[in-house]
Tab-separated table of C-alpha atoms in Angstrom:
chain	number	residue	atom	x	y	z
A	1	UNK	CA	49.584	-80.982	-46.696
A	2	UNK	CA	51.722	-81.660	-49.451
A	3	UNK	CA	51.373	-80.049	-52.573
A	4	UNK	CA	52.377	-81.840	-55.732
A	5	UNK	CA	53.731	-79.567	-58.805
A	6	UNK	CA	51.675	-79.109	-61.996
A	7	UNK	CA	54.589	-79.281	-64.892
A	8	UNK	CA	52.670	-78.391	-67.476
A	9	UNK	CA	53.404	-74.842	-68.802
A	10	UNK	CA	55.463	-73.896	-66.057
A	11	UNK	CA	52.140	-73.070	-64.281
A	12	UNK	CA	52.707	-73.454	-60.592
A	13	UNK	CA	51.987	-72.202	-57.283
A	14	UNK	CA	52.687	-72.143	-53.480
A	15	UNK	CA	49.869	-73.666	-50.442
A	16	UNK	CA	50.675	-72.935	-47.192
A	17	UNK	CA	48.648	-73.052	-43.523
A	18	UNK	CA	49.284	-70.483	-41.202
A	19	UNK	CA	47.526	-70.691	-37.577
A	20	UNK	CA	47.224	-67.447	-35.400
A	21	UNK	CA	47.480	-68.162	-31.578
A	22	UNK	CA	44.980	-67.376	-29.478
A	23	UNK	CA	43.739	-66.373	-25.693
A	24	UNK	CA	40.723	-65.220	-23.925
A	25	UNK	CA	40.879	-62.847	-20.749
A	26	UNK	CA	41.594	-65.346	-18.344
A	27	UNK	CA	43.912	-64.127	-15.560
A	28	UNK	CA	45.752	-66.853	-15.718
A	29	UNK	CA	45.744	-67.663	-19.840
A	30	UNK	CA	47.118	-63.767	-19.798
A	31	UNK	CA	50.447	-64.680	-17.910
A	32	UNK	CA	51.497	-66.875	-21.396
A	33	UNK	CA	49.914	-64.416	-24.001
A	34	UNK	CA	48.539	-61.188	-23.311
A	35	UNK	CA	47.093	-61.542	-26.929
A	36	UNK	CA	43.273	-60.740	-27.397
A	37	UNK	CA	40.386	-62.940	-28.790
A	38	UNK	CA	38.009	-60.988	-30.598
A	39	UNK	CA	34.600	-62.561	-32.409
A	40	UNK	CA	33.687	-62.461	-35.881
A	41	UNK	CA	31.011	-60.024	-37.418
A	42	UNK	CA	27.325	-60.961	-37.359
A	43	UNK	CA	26.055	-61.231	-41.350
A	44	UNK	CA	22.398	-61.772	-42.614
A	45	UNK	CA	21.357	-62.783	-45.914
A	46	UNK	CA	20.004	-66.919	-47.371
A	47	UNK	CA	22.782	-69.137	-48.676
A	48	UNK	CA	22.771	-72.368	-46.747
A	49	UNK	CA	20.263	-73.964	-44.240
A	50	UNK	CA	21.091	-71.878	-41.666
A	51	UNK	CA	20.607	-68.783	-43.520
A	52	UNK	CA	24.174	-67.374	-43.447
A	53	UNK	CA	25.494	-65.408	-46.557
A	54	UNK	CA	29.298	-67.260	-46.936
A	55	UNK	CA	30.003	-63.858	-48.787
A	56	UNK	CA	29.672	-62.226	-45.344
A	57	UNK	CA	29.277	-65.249	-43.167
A	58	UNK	CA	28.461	-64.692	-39.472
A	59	UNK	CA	30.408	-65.851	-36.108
A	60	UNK	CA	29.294	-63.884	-32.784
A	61	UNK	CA	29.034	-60.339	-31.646
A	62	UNK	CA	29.559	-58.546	-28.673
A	63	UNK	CA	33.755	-57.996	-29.127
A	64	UNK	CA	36.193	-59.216	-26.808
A	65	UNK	CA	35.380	-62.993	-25.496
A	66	UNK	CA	35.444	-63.905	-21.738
A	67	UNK	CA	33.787	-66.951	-21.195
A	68	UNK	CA	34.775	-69.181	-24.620
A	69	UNK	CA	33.636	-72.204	-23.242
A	70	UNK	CA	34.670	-75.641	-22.742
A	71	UNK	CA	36.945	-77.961	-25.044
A	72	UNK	CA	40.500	-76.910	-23.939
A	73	UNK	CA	42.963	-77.849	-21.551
A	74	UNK	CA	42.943	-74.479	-19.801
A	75	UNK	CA	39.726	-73.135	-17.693
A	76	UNK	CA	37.405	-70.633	-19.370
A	77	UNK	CA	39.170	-71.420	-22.591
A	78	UNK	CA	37.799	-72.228	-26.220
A	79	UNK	CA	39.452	-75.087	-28.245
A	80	UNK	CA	40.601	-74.805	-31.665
A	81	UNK	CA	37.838	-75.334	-34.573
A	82	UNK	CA	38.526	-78.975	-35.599
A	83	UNK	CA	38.021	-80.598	-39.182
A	84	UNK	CA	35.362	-82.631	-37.681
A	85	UNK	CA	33.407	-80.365	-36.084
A	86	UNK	CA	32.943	-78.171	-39.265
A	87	UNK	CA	30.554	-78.254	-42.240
A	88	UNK	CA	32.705	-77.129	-44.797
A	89	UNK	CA	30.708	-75.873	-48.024
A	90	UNK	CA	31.445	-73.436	-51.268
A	91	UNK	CA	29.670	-71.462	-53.909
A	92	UNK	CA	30.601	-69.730	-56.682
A	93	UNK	CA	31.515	-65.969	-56.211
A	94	UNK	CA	31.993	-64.661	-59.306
A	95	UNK	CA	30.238	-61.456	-60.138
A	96	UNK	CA	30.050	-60.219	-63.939
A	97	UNK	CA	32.902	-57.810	-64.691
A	98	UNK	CA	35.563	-59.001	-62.248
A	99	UNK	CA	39.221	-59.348	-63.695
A	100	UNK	CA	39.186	-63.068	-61.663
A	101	UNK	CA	36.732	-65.314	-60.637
A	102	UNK	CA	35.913	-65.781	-56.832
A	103	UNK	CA	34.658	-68.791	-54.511
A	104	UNK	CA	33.627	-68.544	-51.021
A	105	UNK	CA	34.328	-71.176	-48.696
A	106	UNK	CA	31.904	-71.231	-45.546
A	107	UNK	CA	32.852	-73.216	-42.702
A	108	UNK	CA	30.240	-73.859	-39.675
A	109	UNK	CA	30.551	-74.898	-36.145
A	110	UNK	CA	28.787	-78.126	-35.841
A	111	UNK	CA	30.373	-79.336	-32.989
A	112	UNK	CA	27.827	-78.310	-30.363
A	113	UNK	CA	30.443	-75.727	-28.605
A	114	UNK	CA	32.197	-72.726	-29.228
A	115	UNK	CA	35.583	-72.850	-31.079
A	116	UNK	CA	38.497	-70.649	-32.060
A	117	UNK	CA	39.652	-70.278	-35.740
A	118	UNK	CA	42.094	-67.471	-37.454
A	119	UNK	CA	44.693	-67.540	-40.088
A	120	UNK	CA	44.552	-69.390	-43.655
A	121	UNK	CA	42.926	-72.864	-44.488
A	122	UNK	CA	45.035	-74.803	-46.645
A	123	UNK	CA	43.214	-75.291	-50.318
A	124	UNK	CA	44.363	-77.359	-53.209
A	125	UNK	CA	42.357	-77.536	-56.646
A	126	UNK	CA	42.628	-80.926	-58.353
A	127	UNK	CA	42.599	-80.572	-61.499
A	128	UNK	CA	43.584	-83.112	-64.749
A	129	UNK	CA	46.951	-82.095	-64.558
A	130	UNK	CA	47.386	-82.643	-61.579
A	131	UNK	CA	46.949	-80.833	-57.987
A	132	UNK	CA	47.436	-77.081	-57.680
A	133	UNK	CA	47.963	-75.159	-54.354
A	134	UNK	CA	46.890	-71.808	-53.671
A	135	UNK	CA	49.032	-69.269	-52.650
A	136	UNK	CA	48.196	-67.308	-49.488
A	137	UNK	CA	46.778	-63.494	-50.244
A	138	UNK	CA	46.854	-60.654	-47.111
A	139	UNK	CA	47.248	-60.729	-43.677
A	140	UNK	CA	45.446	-62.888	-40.734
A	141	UNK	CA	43.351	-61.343	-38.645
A	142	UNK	CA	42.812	-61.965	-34.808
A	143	UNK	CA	41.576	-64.674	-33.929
A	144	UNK	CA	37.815	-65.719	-33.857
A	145	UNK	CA	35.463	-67.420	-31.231
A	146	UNK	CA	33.148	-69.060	-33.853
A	147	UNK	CA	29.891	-69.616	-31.721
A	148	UNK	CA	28.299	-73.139	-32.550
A	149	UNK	CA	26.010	-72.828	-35.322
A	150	UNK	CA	27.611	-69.911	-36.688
A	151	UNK	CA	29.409	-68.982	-39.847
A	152	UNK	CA	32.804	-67.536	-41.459
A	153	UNK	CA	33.700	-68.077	-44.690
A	154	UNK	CA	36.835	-67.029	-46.739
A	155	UNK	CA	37.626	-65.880	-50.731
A	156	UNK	CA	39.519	-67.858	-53.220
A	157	UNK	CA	40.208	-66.513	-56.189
A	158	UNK	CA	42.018	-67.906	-59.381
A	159	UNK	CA	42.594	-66.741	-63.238
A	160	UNK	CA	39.955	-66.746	-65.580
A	161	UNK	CA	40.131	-68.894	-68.781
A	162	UNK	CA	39.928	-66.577	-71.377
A	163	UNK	CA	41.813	-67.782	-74.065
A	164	UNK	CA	38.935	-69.675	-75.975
A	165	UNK	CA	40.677	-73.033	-75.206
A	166	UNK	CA	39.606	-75.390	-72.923
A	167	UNK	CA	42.408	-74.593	-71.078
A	168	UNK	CA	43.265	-76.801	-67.154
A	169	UNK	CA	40.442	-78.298	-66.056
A	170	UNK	CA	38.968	-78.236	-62.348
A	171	UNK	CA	37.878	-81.548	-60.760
A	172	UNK	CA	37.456	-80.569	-57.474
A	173	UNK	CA	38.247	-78.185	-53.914
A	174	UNK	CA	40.445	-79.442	-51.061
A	175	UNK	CA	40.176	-77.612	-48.143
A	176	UNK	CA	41.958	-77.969	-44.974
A	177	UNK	CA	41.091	-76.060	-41.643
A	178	UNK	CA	43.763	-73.734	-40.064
A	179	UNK	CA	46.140	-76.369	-38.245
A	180	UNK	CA	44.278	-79.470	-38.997
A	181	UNK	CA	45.816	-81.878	-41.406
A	182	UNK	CA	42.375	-83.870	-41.982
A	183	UNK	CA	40.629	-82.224	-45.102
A	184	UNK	CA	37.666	-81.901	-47.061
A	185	UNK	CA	36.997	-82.755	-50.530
A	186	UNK	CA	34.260	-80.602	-52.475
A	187	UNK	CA	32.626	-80.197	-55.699
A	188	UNK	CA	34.442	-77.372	-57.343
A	189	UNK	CA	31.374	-74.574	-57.742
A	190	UNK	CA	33.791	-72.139	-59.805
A	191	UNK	CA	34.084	-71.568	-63.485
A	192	UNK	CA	35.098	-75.151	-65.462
A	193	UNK	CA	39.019	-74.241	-65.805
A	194	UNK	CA	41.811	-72.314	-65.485
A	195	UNK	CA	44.071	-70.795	-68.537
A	196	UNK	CA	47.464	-72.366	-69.462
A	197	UNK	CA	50.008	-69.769	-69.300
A	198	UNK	CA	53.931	-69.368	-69.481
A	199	UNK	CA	54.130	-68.894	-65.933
A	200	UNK	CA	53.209	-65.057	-65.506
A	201	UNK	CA	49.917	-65.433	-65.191
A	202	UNK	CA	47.624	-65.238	-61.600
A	203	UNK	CA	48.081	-67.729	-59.706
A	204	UNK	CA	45.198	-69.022	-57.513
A	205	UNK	CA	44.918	-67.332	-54.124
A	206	UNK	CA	43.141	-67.775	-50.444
A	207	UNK	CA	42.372	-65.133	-48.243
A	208	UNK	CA	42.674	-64.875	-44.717
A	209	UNK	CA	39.577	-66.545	-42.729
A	210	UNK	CA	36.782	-63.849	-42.745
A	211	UNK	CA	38.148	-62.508	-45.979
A	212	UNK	CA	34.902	-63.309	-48.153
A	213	UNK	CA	33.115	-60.513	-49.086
A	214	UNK	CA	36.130	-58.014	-48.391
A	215	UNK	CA	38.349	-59.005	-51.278
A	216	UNK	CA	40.602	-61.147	-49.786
């Protein structure tokens, strides 16, 4: 995704997608890439219609995967999580007495079969000045089997407008799945804008998938 630079008071930052491979037990998957795929950790709480918290959204239990399912060209082997087959929502995050504000991005598994998802979505805010990408905060984890009609969610966080001006504001959240290039357009849930600074402020930041809830 290209990301277009905001000129106004030098404020500017850096998107960028990273995928994390991934591989099941498979005897044969294991001659390519000995690498594990491990399953995200079950959450409970009421956020959505399916009753997943996006602050600690659920995937599957039970540890290491053996039998991902169908969708890829290899035997016994999930596919990746595709744009299409996700309902991608957000909420705001933010709890009183936090230096930055936070919004969690839940994406589920609609697709009707298991897929695999790790690594950072790409997210740009538009704004009126123009469209600002977030910068990528901490380190991927392994990969996920994301069961169909479960839940992970990540963190993005971004500056809060405290300068009593009305500072940049937010029109809206574009998300893009780990290594898709389709995205997703959303209603921005966060606080109205972000502050106008000199170029040393925070920049906005997304976490790792599964990083909502853990201070990605």
């Amino acid at each position: 995704m290209r990301a277009h630079k905001i000129t106004f008071a030098a404020l500017a930052v850096i998107a960028g997608l990273s995928l994390t491979a991934c591989q099941n037990d498979d005897d044969a998957a294991a001659k390519t890439d000995p690498s594990p795929v491990t399953t995200a950790s079950p959450s409970s709480g009421d956020s959505g219609s399916d009753g997943s918290d996006p602050a600690s959204p659920e995937a599957s239990s039970g540890g290491k995967d053996t039998s991902a399912g169908t969708g890829s060209d290899k035997p016994g082997q999930a596919a990746k999580c595709r744009t299409d087959g996700l309902k991608i929502t957000a909420i705001d995050n933010f709890i009183d007495g936090d230096r930055d504000g936070t919004v969690a991005v839940e994406m589920k598994n609609t697709s009707g079969r298991d897929c695999v998802i790790a690594g950072f979505a790409g997210v740009d805010l538009k704004t009126n000045a123009g469209t600002l990408s977030a910068e990528r905060k901490g380190e991927p984890g392994d990969p996920y089997v994301l069961k169909s009609g479960k839940s992970i969610a990540f963190s993005v966080t971004y500056p809060l407008n405290e300068t009593g001006g009305s500072g940049v504001r937010i029109t809206g959240l574009v998300v893009t799945p780990p290594n898709e290039t389709k995205s997703v357009t959303l209603p921005w849930p966060g606080k109205p804008s972000l502050p106008v600074t000199d170029g040393s402020g925070e920049p906005v930041r997304v976490g790792p998938i599964g990083s909502a809830g853990q201070g990605g």
